[in-house]
Short mmCIF file of C-alpha atoms and ligand atoms in Angstrom, two decimals:
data_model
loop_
_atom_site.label_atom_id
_atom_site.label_comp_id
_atom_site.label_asym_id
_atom_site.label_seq_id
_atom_site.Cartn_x
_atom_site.Cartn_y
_atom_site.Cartn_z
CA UNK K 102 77.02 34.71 -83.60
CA UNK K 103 75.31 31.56 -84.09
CA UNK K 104 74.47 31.74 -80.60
CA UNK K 105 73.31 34.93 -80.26
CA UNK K 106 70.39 34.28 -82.80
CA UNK K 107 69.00 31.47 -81.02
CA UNK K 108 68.76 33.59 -77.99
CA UNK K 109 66.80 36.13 -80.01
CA UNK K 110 64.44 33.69 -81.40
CA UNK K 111 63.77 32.58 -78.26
CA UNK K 112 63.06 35.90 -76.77
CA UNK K 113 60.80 36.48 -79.71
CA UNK K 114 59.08 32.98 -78.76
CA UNK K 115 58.17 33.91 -75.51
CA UNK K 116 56.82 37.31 -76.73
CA UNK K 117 54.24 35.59 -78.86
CA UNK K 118 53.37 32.96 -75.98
CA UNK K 119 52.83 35.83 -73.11
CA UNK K 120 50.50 37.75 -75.54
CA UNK K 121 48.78 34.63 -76.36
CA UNK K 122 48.36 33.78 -72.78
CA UNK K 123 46.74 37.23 -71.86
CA UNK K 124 44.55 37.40 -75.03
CA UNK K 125 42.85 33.89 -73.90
CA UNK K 126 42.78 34.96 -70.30
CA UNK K 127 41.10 38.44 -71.72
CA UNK K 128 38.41 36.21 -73.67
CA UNK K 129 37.70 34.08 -70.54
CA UNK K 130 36.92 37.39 -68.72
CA UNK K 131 34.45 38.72 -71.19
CA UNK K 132 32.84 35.16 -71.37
CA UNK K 133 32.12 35.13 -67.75
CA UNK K 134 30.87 39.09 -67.46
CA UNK K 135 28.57 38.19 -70.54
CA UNK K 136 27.02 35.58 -67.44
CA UNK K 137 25.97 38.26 -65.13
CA UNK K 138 22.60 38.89 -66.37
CA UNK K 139 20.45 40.28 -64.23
CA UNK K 140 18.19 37.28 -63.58
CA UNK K 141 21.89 35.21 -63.10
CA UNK K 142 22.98 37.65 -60.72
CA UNK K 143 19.67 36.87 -58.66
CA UNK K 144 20.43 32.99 -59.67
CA UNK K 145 23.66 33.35 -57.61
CA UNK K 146 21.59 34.69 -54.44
CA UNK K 147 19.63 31.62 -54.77
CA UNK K 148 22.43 28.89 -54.77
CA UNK K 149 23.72 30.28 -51.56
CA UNK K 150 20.60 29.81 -50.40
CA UNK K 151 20.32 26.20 -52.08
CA UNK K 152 23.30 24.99 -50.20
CA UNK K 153 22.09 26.94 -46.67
CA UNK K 154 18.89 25.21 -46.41
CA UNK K 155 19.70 21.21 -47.39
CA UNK K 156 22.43 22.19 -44.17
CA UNK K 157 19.91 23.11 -41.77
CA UNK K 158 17.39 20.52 -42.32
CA UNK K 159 20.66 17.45 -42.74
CA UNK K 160 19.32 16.01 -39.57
CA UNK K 161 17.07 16.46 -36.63
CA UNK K 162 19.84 17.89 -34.20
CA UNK K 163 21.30 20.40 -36.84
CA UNK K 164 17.18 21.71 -37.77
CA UNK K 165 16.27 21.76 -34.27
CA UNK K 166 19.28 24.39 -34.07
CA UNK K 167 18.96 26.13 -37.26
CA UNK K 168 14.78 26.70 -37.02
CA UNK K 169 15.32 30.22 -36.88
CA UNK K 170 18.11 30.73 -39.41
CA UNK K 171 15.93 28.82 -41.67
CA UNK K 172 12.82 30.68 -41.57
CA UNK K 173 15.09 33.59 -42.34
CA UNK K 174 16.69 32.14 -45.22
CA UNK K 175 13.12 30.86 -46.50
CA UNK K 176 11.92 34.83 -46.24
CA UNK K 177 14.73 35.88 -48.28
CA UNK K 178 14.47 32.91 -50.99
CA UNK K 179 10.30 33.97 -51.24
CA UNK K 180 11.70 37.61 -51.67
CA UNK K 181 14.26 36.13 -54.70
CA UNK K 182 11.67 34.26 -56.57
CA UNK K 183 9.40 37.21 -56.29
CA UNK K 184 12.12 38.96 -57.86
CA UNK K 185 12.95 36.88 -60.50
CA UNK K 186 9.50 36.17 -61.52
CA UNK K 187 9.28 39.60 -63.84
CA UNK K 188 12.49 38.92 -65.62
CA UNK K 189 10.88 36.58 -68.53
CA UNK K 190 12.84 37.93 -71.04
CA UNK K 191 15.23 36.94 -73.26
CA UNK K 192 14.11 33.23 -71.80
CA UNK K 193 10.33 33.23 -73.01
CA UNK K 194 11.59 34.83 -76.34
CA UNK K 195 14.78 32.70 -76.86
CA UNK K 196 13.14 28.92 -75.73
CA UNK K 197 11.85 27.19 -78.89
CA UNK K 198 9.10 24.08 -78.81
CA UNK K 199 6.83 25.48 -76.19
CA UNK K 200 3.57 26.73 -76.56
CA UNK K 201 2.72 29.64 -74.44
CA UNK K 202 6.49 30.43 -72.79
CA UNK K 203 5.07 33.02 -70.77
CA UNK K 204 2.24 31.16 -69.59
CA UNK K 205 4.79 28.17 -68.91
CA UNK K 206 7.45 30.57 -67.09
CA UNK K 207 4.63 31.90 -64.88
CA UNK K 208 3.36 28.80 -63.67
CA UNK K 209 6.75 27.29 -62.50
CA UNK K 210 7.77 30.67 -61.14
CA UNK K 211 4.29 30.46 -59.27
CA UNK K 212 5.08 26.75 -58.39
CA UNK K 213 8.24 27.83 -57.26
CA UNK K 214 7.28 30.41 -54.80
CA UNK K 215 4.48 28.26 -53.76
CA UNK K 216 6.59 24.98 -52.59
CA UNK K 217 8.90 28.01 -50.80
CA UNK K 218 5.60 29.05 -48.58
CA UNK K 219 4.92 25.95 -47.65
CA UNK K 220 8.00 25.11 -46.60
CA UNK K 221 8.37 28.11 -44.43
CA UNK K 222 4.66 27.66 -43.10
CA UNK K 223 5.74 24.07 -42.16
CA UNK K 224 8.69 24.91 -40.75
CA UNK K 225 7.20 27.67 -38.17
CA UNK K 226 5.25 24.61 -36.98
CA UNK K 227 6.47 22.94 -34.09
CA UNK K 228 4.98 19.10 -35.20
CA UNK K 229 6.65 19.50 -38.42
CA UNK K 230 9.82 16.81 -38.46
CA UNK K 231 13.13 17.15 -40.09
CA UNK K 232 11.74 14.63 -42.46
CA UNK K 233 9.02 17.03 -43.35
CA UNK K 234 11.18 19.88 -44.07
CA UNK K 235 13.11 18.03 -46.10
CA UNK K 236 10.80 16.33 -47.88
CA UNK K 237 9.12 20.01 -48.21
CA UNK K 238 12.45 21.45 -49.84
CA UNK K 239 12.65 18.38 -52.42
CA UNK K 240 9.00 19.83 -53.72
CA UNK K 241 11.22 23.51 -54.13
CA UNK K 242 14.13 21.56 -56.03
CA UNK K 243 11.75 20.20 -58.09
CA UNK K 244 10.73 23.62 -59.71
CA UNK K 245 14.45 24.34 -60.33
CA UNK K 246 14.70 21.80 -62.43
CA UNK K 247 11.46 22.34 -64.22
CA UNK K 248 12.36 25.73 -65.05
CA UNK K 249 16.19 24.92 -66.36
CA UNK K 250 15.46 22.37 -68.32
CA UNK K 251 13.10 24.44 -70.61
CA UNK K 252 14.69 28.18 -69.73
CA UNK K 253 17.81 27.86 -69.29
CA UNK K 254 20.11 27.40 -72.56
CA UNK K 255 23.36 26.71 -71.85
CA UNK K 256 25.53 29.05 -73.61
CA UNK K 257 27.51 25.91 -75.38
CA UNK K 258 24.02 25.29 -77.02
CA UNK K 259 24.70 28.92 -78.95
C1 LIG Z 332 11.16 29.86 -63.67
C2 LIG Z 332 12.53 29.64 -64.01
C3 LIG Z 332 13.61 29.33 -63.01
C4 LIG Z 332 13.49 28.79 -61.75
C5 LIG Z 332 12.25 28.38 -61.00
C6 LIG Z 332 14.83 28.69 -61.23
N1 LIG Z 332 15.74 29.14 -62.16
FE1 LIG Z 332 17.77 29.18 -61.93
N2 LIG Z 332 17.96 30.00 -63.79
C7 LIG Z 332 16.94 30.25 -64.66
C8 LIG Z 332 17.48 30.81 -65.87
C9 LIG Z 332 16.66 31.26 -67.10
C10 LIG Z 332 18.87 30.89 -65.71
C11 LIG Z 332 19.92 31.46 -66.70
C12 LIG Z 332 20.19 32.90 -66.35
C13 LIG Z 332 21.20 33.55 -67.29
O1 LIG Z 332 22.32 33.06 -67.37
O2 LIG Z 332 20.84 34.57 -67.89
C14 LIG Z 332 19.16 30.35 -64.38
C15 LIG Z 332 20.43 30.27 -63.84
C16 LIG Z 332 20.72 29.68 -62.62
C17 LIG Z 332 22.06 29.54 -62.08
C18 LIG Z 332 23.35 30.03 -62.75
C19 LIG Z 332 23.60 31.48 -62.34
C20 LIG Z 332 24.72 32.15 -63.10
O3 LIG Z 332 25.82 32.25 -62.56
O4 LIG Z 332 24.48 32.58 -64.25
C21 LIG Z 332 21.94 28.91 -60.87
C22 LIG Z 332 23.07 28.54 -59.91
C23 LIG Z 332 20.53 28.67 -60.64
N3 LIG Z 332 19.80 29.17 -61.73
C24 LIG Z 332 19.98 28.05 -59.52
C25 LIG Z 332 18.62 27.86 -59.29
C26 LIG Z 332 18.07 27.17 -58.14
C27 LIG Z 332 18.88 26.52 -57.04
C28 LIG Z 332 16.71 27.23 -58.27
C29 LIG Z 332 15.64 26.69 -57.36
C30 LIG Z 332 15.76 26.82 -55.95
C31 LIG Z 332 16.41 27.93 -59.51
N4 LIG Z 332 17.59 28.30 -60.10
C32 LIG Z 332 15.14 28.16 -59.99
C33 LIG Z 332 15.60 30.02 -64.44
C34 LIG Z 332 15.05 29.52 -63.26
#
């Protein structure tokens, strides 16, 4: 008899732990589709392309064999930043302590697209060096971080 009740309170234990389990693994879910705005979804399209390019120009012999793949790559980043440009809000609306946030968004976008040109330009030259493009695609990075650290809130911050 005696036994027979610990075995049901077990059973009822591990009822309460599995539907705690899948209510926590439900809220992780929504947390992560509340993520895919649309500018994030773009922002994903861009880190594949942030790890492609730093790739191709690691080293002479791998950009020597990559020059075309790259000024594909560059074509389709210029096309993302284009993109991504007209998406201001909620970033320009949300950011507190700046001045003109759509001023300031525009600019770095601008920046941003700009370094991407030039790299590309440089990079259908044949007397520009490994060393150039990379130095070219730390002047892209640059805007990145420009951007995030006034734009982009991370959601811990709410
Ligand atoms: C002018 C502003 C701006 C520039 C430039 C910019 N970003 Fe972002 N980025 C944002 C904002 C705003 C978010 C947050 C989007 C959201 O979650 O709604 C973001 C989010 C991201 C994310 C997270 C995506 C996700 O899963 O939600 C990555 C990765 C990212 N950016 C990479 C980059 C890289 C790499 C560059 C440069 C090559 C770059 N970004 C340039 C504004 C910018």
């Amino acid at each position: 008899m005696y036994r027979k009740w610990i075995g049901l309170a077990a059973t009822a234990a591990l009822i309460v732990a599995c539907g705690l389990g899948s209510a926590q693994a439900q809220e992780k879910k929504e947390a992560h589709e509340e993520n895919e705005t649309p500018l994030g979804k773009i922002m994903e399209k861009v880190q594949k392309l942030n790890i492609a390019v730093p790739k191709y120009v690691r080293n002479a012999a791998q950009y020597q064999k990559s020059r075309k793949d790259l000024d594909k790559a560059l074509e389709e980043y210029i096309k993302l930043a284009k993109d991504s440009k007209s998406i201001r809000e909620p970033y320009v609306t949300n950011v507190k302590d700046v001045k003109e946030p759509v001023k300031k968004w525009d600019e770095i976008m601008d920046a941003w697209e700009k370094t991407l040109k030039e790299m590309a330009d440089g990079v259908k030259k044949e007397a520009t060096s490994q060393k150039d493009a990379k130095q070219l695609y730390e002047n892209v990075k640059k805007t990145c971080v420009d951007c995030h650290t006034i734009f982009r809130v991370e959601k811990e911050a709410f």
